[in-house]
Coordinates of N, CA, C and O in Angstrom, one line a residue:
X1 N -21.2 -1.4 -38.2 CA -20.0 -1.8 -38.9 C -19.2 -2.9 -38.1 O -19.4 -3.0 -36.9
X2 N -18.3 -3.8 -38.9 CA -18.0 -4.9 -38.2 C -16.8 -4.2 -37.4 O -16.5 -3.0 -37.3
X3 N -16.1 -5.5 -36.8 CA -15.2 -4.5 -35.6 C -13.8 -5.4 -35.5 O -13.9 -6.5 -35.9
X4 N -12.7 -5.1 -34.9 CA -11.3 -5.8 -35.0 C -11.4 -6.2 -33.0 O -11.0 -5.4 -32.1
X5 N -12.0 -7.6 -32.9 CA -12.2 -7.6 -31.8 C -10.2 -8.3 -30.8 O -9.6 -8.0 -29.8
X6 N -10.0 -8.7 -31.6 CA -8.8 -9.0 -30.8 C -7.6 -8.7 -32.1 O -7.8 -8.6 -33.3
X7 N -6.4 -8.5 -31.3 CA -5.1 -8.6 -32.8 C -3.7 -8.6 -32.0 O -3.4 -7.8 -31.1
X8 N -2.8 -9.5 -32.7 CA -1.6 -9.6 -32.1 C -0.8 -10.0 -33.1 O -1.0 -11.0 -33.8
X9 N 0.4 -9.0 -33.3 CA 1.3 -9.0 -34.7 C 2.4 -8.7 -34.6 O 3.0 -7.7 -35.0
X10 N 3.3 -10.5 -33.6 CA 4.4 -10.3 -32.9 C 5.1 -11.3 -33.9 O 4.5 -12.0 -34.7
X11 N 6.5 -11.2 -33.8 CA 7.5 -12.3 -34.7 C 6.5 -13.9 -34.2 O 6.2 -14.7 -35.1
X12 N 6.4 -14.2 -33.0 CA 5.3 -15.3 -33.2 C 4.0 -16.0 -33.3 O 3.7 -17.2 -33.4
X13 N 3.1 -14.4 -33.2 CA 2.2 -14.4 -33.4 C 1.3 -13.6 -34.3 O 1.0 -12.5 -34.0
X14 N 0.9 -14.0 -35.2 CA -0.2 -13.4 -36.8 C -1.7 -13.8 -36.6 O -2.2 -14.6 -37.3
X15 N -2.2 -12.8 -35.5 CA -3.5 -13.1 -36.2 C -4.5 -12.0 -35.7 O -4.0 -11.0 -35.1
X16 N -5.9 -12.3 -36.0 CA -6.4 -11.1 -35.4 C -8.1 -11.8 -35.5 O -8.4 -12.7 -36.3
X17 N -8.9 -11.4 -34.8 CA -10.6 -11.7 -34.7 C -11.9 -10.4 -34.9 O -12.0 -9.4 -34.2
X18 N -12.8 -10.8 -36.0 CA -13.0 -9.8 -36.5 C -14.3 -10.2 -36.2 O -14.4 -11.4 -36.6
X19 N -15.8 -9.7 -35.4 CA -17.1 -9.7 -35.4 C -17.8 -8.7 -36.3 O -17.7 -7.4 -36.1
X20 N -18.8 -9.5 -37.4 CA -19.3 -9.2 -38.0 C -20.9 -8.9 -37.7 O -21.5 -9.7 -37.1
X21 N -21.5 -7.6 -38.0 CA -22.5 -6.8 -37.6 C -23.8 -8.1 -37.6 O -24.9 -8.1 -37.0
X22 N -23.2 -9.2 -38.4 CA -24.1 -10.3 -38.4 C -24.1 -11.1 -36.8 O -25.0 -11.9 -36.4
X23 N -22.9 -10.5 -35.9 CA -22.6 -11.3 -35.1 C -21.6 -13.0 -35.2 O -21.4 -13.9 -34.3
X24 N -21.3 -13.0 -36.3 CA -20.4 -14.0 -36.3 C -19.2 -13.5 -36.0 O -18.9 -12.3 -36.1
X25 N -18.3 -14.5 -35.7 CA -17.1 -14.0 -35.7 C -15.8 -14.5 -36.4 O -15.6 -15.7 -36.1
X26 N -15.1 -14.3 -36.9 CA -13.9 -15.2 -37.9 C -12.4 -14.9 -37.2 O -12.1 -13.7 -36.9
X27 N -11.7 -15.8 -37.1 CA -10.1 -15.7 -36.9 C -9.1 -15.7 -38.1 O -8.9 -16.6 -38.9
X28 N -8.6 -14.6 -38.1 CA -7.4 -14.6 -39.3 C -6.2 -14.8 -39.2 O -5.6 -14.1 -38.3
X29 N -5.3 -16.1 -40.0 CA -4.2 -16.2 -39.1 C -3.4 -16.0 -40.9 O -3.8 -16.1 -42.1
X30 N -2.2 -15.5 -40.1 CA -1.0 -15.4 -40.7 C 0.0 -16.2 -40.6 O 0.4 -16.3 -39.5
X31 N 0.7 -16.9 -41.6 CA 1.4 -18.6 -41.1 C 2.8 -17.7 -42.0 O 2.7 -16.7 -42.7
X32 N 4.0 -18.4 -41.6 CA 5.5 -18.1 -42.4 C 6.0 -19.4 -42.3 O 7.1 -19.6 -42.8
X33 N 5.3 -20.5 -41.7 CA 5.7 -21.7 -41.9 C 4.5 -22.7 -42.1 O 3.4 -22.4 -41.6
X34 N 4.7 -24.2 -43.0 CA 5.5 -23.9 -44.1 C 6.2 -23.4 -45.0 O 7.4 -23.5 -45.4
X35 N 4.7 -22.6 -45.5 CA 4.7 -21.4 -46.5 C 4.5 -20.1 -45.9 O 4.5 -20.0 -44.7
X36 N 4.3 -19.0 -46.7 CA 3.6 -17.9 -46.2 C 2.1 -17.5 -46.8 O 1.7 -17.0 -47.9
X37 N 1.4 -18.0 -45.7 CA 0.1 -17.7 -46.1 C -0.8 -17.2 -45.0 O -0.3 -16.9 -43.9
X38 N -2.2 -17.1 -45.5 CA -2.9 -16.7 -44.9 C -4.7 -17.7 -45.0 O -5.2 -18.1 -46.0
X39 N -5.3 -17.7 -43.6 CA -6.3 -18.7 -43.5 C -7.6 -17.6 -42.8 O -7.4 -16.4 -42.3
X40 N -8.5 -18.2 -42.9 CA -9.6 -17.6 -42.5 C -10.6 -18.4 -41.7 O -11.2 -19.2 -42.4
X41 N -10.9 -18.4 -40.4 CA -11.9 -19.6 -40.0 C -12.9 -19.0 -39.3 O -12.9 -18.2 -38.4
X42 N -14.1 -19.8 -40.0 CA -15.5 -19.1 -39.0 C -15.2 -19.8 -37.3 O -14.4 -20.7 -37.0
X43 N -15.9 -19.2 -36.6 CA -15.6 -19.2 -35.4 C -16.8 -19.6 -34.8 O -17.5 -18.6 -35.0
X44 N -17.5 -20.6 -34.1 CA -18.0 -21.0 -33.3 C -18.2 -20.6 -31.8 O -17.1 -20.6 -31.1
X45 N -19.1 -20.2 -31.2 CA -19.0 -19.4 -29.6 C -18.3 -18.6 -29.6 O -18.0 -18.0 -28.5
X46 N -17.7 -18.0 -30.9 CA -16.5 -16.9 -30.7 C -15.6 -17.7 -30.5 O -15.3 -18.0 -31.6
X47 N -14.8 -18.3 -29.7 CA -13.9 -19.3 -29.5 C -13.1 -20.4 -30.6 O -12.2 -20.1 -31.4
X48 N -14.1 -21.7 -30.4 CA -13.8 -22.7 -31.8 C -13.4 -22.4 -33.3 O -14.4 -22.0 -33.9
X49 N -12.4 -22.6 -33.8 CA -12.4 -22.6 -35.2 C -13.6 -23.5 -35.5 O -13.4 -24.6 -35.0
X50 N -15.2 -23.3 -36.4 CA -15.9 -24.1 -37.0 C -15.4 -25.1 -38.3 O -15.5 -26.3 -38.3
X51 N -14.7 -24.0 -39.4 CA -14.3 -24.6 -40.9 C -13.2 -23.0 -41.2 O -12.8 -22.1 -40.6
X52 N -13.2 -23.5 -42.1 CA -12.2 -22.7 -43.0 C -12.9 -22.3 -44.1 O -13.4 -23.1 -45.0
X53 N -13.0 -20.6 -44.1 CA -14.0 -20.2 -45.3 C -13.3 -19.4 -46.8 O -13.8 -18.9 -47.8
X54 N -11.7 -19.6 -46.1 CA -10.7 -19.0 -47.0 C -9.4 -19.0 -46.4 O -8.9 -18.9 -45.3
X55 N -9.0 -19.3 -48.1 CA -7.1 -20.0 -47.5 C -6.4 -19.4 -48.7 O -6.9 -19.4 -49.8
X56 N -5.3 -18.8 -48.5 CA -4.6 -18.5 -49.4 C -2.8 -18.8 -49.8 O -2.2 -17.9 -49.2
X57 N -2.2 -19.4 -50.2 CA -0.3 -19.9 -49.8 C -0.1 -18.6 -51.0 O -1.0 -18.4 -51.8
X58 N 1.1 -17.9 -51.1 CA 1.4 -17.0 -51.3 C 2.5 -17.7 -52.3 O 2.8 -18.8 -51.9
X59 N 3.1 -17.4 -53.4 CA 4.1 -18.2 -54.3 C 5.3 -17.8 -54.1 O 6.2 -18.6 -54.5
X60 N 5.6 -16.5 -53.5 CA 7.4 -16.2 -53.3 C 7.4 -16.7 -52.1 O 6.6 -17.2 -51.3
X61 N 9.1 -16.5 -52.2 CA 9.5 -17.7 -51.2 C 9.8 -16.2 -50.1 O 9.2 -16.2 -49.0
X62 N 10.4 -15.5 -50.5 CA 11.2 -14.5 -49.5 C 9.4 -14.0 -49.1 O 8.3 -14.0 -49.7
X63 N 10.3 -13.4 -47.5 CA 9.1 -13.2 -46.7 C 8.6 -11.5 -47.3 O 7.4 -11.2 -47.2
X64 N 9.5 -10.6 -47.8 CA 9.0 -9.4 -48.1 C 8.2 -9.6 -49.7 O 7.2 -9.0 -49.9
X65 N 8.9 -10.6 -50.8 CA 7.7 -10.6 -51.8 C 6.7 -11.5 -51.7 O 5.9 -11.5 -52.7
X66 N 6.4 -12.7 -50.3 CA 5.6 -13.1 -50.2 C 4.5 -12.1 -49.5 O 3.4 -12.1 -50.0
X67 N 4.8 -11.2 -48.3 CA 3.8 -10.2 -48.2 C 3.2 -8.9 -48.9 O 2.3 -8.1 -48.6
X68 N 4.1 -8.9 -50.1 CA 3.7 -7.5 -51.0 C 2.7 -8.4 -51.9 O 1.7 -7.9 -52.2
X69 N 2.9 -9.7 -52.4 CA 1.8 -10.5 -53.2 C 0.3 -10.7 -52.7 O -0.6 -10.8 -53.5
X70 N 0.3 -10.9 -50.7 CA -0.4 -11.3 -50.1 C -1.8 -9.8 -50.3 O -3.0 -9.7 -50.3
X71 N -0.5 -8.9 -50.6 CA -1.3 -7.3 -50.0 C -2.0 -6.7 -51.5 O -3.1 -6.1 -51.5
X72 N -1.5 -7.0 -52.2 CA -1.6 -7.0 -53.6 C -3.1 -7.7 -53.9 O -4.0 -7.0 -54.4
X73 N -3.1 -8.7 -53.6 CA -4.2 -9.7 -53.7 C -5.2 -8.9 -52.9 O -6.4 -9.0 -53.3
X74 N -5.0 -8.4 -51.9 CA -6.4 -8.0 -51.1 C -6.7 -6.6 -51.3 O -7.9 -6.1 -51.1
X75 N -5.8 -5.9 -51.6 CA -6.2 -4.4 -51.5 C -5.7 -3.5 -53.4 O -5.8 -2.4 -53.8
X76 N -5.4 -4.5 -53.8 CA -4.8 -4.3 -55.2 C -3.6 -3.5 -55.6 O -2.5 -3.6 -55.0
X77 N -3.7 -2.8 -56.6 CA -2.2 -2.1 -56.8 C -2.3 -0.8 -55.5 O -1.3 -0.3 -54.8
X78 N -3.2 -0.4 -55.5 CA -3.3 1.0 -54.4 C -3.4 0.4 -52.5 O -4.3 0.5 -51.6
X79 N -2.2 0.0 -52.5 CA -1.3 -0.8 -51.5 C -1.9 0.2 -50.2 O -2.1 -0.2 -49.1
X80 N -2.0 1.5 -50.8 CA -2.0 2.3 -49.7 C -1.2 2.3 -48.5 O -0.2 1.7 -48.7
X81 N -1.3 2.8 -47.1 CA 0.0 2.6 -46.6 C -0.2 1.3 -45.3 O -0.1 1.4 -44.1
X82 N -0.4 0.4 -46.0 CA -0.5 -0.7 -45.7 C 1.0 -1.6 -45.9 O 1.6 -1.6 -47.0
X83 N 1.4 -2.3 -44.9 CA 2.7 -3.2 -44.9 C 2.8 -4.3 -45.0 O 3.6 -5.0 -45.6
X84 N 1.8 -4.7 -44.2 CA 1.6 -6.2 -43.6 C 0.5 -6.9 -44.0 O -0.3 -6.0 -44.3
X85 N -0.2 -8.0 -44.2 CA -1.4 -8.5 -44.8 C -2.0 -8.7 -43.8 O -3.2 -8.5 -44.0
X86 N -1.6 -9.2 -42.7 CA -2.8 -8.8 -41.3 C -3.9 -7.5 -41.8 O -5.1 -7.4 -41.8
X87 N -2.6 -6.7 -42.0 CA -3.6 -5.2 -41.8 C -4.3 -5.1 -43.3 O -5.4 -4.5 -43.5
X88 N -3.8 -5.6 -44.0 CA -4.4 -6.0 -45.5 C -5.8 -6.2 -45.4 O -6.6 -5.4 -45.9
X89 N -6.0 -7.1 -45.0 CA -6.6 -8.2 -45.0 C -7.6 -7.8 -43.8 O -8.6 -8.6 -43.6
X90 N -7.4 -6.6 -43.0 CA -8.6 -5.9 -41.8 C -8.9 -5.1 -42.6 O -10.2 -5.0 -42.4
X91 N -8.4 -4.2 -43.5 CA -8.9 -3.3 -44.3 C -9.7 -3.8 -45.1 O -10.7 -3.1 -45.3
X92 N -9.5 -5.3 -45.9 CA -10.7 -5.6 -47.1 C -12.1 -6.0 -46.0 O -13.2 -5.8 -46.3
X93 N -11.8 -6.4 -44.7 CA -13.1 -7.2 -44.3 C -13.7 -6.9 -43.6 O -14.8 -7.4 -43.6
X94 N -13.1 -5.4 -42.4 CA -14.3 -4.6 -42.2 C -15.3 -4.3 -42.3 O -16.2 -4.4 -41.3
X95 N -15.4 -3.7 -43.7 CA -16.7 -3.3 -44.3 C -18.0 -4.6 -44.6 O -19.2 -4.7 -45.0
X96 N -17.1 -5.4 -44.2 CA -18.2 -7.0 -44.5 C -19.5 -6.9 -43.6 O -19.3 -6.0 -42.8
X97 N -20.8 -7.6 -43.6 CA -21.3 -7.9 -42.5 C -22.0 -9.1 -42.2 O -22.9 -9.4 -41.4
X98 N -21.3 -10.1 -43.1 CA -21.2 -11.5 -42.7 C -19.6 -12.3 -43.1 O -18.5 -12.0 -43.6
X99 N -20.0 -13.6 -42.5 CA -19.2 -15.0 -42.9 C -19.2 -14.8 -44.6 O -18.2 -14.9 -45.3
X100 N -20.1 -14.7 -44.8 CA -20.3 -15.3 -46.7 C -20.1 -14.2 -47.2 O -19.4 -14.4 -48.3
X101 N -20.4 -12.7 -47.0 CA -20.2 -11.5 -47.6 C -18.4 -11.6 -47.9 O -17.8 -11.3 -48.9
X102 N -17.7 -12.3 -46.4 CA -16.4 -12.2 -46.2 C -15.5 -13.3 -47.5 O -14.6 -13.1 -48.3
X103 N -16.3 -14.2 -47.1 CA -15.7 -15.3 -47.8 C -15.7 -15.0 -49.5 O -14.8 -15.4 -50.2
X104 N -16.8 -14.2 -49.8 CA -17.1 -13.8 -51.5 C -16.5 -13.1 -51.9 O -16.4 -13.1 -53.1
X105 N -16.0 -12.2 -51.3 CA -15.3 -10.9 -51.1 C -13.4 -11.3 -51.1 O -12.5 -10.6 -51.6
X106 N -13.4 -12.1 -50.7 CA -11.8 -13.0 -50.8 C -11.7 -13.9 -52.1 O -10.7 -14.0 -52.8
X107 N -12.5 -14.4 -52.3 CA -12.6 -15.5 -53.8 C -12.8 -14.6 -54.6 O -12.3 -15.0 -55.7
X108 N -13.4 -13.1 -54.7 CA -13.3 -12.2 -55.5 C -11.8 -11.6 -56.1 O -11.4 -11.5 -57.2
X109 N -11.1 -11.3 -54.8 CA -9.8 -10.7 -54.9 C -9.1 -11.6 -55.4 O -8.2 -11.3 -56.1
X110 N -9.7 -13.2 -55.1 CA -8.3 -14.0 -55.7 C -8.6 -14.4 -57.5 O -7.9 -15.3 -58.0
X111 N -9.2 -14.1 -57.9 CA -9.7 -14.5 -59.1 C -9.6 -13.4 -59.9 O -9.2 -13.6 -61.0
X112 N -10.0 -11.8 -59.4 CA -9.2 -10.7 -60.0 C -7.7 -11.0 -60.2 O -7.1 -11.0 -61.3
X113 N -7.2 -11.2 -59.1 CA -5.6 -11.4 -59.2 C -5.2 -11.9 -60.3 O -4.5 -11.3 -61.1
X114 N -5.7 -13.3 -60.3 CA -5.4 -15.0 -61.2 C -6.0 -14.1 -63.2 O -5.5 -14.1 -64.3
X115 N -7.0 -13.5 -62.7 CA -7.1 -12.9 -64.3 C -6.1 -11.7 -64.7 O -6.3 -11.3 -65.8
X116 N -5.2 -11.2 -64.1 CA -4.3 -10.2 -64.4 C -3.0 -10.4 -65.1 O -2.3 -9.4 -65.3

């Protein structure tokens, strides 16, 4: 199973590094400026951001209904006791065991969403 290899979820820092059983690894960041969104980047040596395999800007402006939208999107109405989309967003990708499983798995959530 893949694994939550680093995470830090401070007023200045949103993000967290997730190694996949494939051995890749991805960085997830959480931004509140400009917008509030959230980015996904394959990772090179573990280190390098490579590309960006998923990006999401969130449409409310306030920071609590842009994170209930963010959470919504990834884990659906059964929010569970989930707060934050960091943790959102470790809960959907976990169970991944690739880059592309990850990435299909996020264009999935946002496309359920967009049809609702």
């Amino acid at each position: 199973m893949s694994k939550v290899i680093a995470y830090k979820n401070t007023e200045r820092h949103c993000f967290c590094q997730i190694k996949f059983d494939s051995r890749e690894r991805i960085l997830v960041s959480v931004a509140s400026t400009p917008v509030y969104s959230i980015k996904v980047f394959k990772l090179i040596a573990g280190i390098f951001p490579l590309k960006t395999i998923w990006e999401y800007k969130a449409t409310a402006a306030a920071e609590k209904d842009a994170h209930k939208e963010m959470i919504t999107l990834l884990l659906g109405r059964t929010r569970g006791k989930t707060d934050h989309p960091l943790d959102a967003i470790i809960t959907k990708l976990v169970p991944c065991g690739s880059c592309d499983e990850a990435a299909l798995l996020l264009r999935q959530a946002e496309q359920e969403t967009a049809s609702r």
